[in-house]
Coordinates of C-alpha atoms and ligand atoms in Angstrom, one line a residue:
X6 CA 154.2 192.3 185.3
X7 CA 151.5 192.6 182.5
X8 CA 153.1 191.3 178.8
X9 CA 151.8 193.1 175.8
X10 CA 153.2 192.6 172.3
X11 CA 153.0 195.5 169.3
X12 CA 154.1 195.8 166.1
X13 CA 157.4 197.3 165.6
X14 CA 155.9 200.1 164.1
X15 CA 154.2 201.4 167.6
X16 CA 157.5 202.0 168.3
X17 CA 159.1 205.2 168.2
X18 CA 162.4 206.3 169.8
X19 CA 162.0 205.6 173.4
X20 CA 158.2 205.9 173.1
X21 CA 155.5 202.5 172.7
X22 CA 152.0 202.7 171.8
X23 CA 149.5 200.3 173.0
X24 CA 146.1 200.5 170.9
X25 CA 142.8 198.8 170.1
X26 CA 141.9 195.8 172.1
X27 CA 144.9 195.8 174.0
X28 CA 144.4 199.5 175.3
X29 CA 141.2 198.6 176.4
X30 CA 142.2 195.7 178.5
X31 CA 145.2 197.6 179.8
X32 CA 142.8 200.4 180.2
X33 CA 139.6 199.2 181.6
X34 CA 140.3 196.1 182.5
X35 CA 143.7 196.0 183.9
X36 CA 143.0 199.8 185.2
X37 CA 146.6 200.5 184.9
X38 CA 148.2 203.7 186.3
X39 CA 150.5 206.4 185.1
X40 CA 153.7 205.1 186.1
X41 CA 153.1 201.7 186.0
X42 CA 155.1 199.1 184.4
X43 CA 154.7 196.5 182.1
X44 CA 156.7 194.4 179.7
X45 CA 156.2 194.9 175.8
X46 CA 157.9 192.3 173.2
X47 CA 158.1 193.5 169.9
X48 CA 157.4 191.7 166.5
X49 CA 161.4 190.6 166.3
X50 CA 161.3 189.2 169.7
X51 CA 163.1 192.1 171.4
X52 CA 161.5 192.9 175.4
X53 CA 161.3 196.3 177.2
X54 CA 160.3 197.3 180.7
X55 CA 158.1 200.3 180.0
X56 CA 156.3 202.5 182.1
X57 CA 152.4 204.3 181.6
X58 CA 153.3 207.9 180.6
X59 CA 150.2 209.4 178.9
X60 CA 147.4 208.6 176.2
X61 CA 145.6 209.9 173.4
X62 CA 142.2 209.3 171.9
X63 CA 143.9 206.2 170.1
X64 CA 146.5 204.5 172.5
X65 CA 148.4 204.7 175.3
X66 CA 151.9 205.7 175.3
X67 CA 154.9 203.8 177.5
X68 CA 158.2 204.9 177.7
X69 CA 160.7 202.5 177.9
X70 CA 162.8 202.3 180.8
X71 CA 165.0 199.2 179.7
X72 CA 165.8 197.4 176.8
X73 CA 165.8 193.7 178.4
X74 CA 168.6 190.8 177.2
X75 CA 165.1 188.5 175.7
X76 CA 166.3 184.9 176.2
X77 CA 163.0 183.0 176.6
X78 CA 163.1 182.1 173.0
X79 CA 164.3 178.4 171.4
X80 CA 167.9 178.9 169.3
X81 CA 165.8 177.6 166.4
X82 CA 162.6 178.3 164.3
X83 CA 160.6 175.4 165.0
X84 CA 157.5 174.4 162.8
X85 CA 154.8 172.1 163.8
X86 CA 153.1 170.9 161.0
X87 CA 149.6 168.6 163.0
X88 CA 147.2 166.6 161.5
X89 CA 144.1 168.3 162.1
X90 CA 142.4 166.6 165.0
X91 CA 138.8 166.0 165.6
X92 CA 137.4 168.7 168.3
X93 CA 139.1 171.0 169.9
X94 CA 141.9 169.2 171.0
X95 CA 144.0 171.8 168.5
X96 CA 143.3 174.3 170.9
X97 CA 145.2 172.1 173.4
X98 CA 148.2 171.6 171.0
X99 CA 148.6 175.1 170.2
X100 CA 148.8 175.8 173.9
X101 CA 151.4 173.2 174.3
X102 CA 153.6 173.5 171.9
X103 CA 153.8 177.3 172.7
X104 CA 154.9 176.7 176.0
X105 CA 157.5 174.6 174.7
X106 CA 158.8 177.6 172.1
X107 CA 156.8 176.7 169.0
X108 CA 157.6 179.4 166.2
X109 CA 155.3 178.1 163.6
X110 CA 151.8 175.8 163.9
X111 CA 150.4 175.0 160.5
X112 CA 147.0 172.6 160.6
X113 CA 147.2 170.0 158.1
X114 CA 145.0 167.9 156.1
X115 CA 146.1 164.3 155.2
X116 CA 144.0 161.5 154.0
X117 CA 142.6 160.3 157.7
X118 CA 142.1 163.8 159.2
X119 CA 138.4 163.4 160.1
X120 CA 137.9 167.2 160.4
X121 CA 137.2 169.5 157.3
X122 CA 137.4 172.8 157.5
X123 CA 135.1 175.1 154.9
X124 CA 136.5 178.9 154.2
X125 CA 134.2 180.5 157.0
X126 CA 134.9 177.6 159.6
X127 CA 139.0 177.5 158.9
X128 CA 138.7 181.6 159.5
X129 CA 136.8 181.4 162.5
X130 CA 139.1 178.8 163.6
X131 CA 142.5 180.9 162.9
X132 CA 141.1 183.6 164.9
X133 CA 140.6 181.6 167.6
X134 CA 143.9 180.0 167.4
X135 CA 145.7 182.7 167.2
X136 CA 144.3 184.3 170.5
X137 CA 145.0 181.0 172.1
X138 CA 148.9 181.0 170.2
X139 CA 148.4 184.5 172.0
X140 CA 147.7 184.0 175.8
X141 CA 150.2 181.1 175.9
X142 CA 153.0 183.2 174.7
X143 CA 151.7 185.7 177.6
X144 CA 152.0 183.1 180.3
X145 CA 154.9 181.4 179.4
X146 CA 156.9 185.0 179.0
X147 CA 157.4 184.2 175.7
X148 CA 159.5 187.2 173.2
X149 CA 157.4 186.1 170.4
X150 CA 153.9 184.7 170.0
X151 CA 154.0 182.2 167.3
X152 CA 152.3 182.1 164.1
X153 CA 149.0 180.0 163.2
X154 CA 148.9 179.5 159.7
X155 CA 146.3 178.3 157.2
X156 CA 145.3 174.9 156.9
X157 CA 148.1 173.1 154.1
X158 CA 147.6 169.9 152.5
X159 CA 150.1 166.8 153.8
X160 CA 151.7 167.9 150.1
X161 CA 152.5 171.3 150.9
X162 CA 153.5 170.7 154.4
X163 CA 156.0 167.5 152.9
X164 CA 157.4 170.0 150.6
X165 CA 157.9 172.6 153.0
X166 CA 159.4 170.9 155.8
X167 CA 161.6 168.9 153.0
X168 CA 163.6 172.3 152.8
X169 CA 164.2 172.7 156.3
X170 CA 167.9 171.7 157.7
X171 CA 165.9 168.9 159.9
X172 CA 162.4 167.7 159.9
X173 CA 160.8 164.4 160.9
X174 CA 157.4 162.6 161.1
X175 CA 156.9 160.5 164.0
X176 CA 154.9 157.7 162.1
X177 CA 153.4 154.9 163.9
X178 CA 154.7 152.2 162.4
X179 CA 158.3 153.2 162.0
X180 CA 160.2 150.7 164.4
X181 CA 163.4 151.0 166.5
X182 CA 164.5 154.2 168.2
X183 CA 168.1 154.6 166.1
X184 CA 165.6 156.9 163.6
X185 CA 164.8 159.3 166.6
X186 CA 168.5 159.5 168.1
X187 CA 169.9 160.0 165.1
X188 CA 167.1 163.0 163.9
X189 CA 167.8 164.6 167.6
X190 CA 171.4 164.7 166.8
X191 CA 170.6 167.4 164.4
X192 CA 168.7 169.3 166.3
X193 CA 171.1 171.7 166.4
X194 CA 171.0 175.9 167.3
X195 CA 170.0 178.2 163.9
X196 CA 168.9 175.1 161.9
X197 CA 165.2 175.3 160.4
X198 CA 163.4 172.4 162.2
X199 CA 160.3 171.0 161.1
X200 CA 157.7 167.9 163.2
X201 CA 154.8 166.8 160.8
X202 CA 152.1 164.8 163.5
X203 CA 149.4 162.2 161.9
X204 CA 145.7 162.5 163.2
X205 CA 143.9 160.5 165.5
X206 CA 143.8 158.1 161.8
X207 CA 147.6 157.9 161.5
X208 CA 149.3 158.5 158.5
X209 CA 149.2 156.6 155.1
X210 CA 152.0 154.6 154.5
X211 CA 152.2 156.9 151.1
X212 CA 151.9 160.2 152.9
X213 CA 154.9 159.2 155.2
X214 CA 157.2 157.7 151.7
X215 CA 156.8 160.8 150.2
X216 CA 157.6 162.9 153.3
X217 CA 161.0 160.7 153.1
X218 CA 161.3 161.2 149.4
X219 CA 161.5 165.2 150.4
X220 CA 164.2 164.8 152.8
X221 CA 161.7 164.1 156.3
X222 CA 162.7 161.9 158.2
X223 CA 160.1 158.9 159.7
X224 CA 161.1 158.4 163.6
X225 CA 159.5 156.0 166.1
X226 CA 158.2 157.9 168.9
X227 CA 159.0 154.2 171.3
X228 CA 156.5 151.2 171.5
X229 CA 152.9 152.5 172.3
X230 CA 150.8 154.5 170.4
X231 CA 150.1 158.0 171.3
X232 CA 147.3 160.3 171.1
X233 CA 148.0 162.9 168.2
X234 CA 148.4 165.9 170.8
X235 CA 150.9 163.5 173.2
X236 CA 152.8 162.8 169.8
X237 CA 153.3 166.6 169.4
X238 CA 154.0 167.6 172.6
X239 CA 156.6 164.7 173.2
X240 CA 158.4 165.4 170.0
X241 CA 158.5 169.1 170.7
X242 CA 159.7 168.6 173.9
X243 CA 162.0 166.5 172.6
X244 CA 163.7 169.6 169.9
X245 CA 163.5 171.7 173.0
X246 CA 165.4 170.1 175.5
X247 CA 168.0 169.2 172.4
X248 CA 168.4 172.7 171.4
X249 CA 168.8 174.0 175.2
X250 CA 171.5 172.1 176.0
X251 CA 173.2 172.4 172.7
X252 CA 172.8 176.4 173.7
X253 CA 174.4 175.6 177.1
X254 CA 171.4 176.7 179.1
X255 CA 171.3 174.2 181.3
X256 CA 174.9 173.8 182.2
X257 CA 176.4 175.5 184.9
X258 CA 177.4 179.0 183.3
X259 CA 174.4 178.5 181.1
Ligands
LIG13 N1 145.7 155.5 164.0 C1 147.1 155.1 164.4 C2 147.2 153.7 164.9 O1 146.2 153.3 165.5 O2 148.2 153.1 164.7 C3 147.6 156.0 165.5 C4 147.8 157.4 165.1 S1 148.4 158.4 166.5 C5 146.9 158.5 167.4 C6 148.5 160.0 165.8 C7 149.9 160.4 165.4 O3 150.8 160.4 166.5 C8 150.6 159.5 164.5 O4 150.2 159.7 163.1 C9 152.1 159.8 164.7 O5 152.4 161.1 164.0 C10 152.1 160.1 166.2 N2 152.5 158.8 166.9 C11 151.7 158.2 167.9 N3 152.4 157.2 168.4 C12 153.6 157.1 167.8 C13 154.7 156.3 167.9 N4 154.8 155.2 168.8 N5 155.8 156.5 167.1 C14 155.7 157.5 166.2 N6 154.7 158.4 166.0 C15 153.6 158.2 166.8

């Protein structure tokens, strides 16, 4: 079944309008029928099975014919704060840690990210990501696609993740695996959780003392080093599997 989402403001009563590029791919692309269903997630992560009724010159209108139990999304905001990386491995990462239920990706520069990104570049860039944020949430039936954000400083990103319940920065040099056990302890259901992942360069032993002076916490992600996007994905993967069995879905009744 196609996935569309909308704002919640296309959404009237029992009646969802589809408009702009996503009309015309449902339209000319897709070639759907009156009477045909589709699945529409809204922007609070609610999911209806609607059907093609009509269309006007601007959209086309579905009428819902069940308000779906959405479950495909983590117990948890979850923030990944990545060291921009040098080509376009970020595509790769946002891709990835959609799959694994992502709410929030937020590029950062620290002292050994390689890439800079000028206004015009870092807009292109957002655009692109965000499409790419977009189809993932598509194929893995995400509720909700996740947001790309503007680039941040390592500062900003420190200070922001800092406020969260739980966040930690797998550094490279941190040693011993106690620091990741006891972060995944609190990777618990409804808590803000933050993952702040060095470039291809690592992190500055500065970067990563003031990260722990705002409350982060440094974690050793085992004895080898990792590529930047293995780093994320492994960590996320990590707050996922956490939070799905603290939310019972992998137990028997889960
Ligand atoms: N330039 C660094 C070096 O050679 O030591 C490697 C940086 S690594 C390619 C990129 C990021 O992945 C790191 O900044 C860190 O966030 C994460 N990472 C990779 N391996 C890790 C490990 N064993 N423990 C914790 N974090 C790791």
């Amino acid at each position: 079944m196609h996935h569309f989402f909308v704002k919640n403001n296309d959404i009237e009563g029992e009646s969802i309008r589809l408009s702009g590029p996503d009309r015309h791919h449902a339209e000319d692309v897709l070639r759907l029928r009156i009477g045909e269903e589709v699945l529409i997630s809204d922007e609070d992560g609610r999911d209806y099975r609607c059907s093609l009724a009509s269309s006007d010159e601007e959209s086309l209108i579905f009428e819902i014919s069940e308000r779906l139990e959405s479950d495909h999304e983590l117990p948890s905001e979850v923030w990944l704060f990545q060291g921009l990386p040098k080509s376009d491995k970020m595509e790769l990462i946002i891709q990835k840690a959609t799959e694994l239920g992502v709410s929030h990706i937020v590029p950062v520069s620290t002292k050994n990210t390689v890439v800079q990104l000028d206004e015009k570049k870092a807009a292109r860039k957002l655009r692109r990501w965000q499409a790419i944020a977009e189809a993932a949430a598509k194929q893995s039936k995400r509720s909700r696609i996740p947001k790309v954000h503007e680039p941040m400083s390592f500062r900003r990103a420190a200070e922001l993740a800092g406020e969260f319940e739980v966040s930690v920065i797998p550094y490279e040099d941190e040693h011993g695996i106690e620091s990741l056990c006891e972060a995944i302890v609190g990777f618990i259901p409804g808590r803000r959780i933050g993952v702040i992942i060095g470039p291809e360069g690592g992190f500055d032993p500065l970067e990563v003392r003031y990260a722990k002076s705002r409350g982060v916490l440094p974690v050793s992600l085992g004895k080898r080093i990792l590529r930047t996007e293995t780093a994320a994905i492994a960590m996320l993967s990590m707050v996922m599997i956490r939070l799905e069995i603290s939310e019972g879905v992998f137990s028997e009744e889960g």
